[in-house]
CSV table of C-alpha atoms in Angstrom, one decimal:
chain,number,residue,atom,x,y,z
V,607,UNK,CA,15.6,-7.0,6.1
V,608,UNK,CA,12.7,-9.1,5.3
V,609,UNK,CA,12.3,-10.0,1.4
V,610,UNK,CA,10.0,-7.3,-0.5
V,611,UNK,CA,8.2,-10.4,-2.2
V,612,UNK,CA,7.3,-11.7,1.5
V,613,UNK,CA,6.4,-8.1,2.7
V,614,UNK,CA,3.7,-7.9,-0.5
V,615,UNK,CA,2.5,-11.8,0.5
V,616,UNK,CA,1.8,-10.5,4.0
V,617,UNK,CA,0.1,-6.9,2.9
V,618,UNK,CA,-2.1,-8.9,0.3
V,619,UNK,CA,-3.1,-11.0,3.3
V,620,UNK,CA,-4.4,-8.2,5.8
V,621,UNK,CA,-5.6,-5.7,3.5
V,622,UNK,CA,-7.4,-8.6,1.8
V,623,UNK,CA,-6.5,-7.2,-2.0
V,624,UNK,CA,-3.7,-4.4,-3.1
V,625,UNK,CA,-5.9,-1.9,-4.7
V,626,UNK,CA,-6.0,1.7,-3.2
V,627,UNK,CA,-9.3,1.0,-1.9
V,628,UNK,CA,-8.3,-2.5,0.3
V,629,UNK,CA,-5.8,0.5,1.7
V,630,UNK,CA,-8.3,3.1,2.6
V,631,UNK,CA,-10.9,0.7,3.9
V,632,UNK,CA,-8.7,-1.4,6.2
V,633,UNK,CA,-7.2,2.3,7.7
V,634,UNK,CA,-10.3,3.3,8.2
V,635,UNK,CA,-11.6,0.3,9.9
V,636,UNK,CA,-8.4,-0.2,12.1
V,637,UNK,CA,-7.6,3.0,13.1
V,638,UNK,CA,-10.5,5.3,12.1
V,639,UNK,CA,-8.5,8.3,11.6
V,640,UNK,CA,-7.0,8.8,8.5
V,641,UNK,CA,-5.4,12.2,6.3
V,642,UNK,CA,-6.1,12.1,2.5
V,643,UNK,CA,-4.9,14.9,0.4
V,644,UNK,CA,-5.1,14.9,-3.4
V,645,UNK,CA,-2.7,16.3,-5.1
V,646,UNK,CA,-1.1,16.0,-8.5
V,647,UNK,CA,-1.7,12.5,-9.7
V,648,UNK,CA,-1.1,11.6,-6.0
V,649,UNK,CA,-3.0,10.9,-2.8
V,650,UNK,CA,-1.3,11.6,0.3
V,651,UNK,CA,-2.0,9.6,3.3
V,652,UNK,CA,-1.0,10.4,6.7
V,653,UNK,CA,-1.7,9.0,10.2
V,654,UNK,CA,-0.2,8.9,13.2
V,655,UNK,CA,-1.0,5.2,15.4
V,656,UNK,CA,0.5,4.7,18.5
V,657,UNK,CA,3.8,6.1,17.7
V,658,UNK,CA,3.9,5.5,14.0
V,659,UNK,CA,3.9,7.9,11.8
V,660,UNK,CA,2.8,7.3,8.1
V,661,UNK,CA,3.3,9.9,5.7
V,662,UNK,CA,3.4,8.4,2.0
V,663,UNK,CA,2.4,9.6,-1.4
V,664,UNK,CA,0.2,7.3,-3.3
V,665,UNK,CA,0.6,7.9,-6.9
V,666,UNK,CA,-2.5,7.2,-8.4
V,667,UNK,CA,-1.6,6.2,-12.5
V,668,UNK,CA,1.3,5.0,-14.0
V,669,UNK,CA,2.9,6.5,-16.9
V,670,UNK,CA,0.3,4.2,-19.5
V,671,UNK,CA,-2.4,6.5,-17.4
V,672,UNK,CA,-3.2,3.3,-15.6
V,673,UNK,CA,-4.5,2.8,-11.8
V,674,UNK,CA,-1.8,1.7,-9.9
V,675,UNK,CA,-2.0,-0.6,-6.8
V,676,UNK,CA,0.1,-1.1,-3.7
V,677,UNK,CA,2.7,-3.0,-5.4
V,678,UNK,CA,3.4,-0.4,-8.4
V,679,UNK,CA,4.6,2.1,-5.7
V,680,UNK,CA,7.7,2.7,-4.7
V,681,UNK,CA,9.8,-0.5,-2.2
V,682,UNK,CA,10.3,2.5,0.4
V,683,UNK,CA,6.3,3.0,0.3
V,684,UNK,CA,5.6,-0.9,0.6
V,685,UNK,CA,8.4,-1.2,3.6
V,686,UNK,CA,6.7,1.5,5.5
V,687,UNK,CA,3.2,0.4,5.0
V,688,UNK,CA,4.8,-3.3,6.4
V,689,UNK,CA,5.5,-1.7,9.0
V,690,UNK,CA,2.6,0.3,10.1
V,691,UNK,CA,0.4,-2.6,9.8
V,692,UNK,CA,2.7,-4.6,11.9
V,693,UNK,CA,2.2,-2.3,14.4
V,694,UNK,CA,-1.5,-2.0,14.0
V,695,UNK,CA,-2.0,-6.2,14.1
V,696,UNK,CA,0.3,-6.1,17.2
V,697,UNK,CA,-1.6,-3.1,19.4
V,698,UNK,CA,-4.9,-4.6,18.0
V,699,UNK,CA,-4.5,-8.2,19.0
V,700,UNK,CA,-3.6,-7.5,22.1
């Protein structure tokens, strides 16, 4: 299993940053069709791309009411995002 720090480095490199805006802009540019649902302090981000289904909640604020970024999300979110990015990169680079 790949180390979380290595995953974070690759996510930041591919997205050009770690904010929610970086993530949404990347997904819009690369796959064009995502569903974002806003509910109770979270954004539900859903997309299906070449057999990979991504359905994760992005928690917007931490307990101090500061904005979260990708690295503030739980480890499973980051690992699933990394897997989805790898699929998107591999398909788009062929």
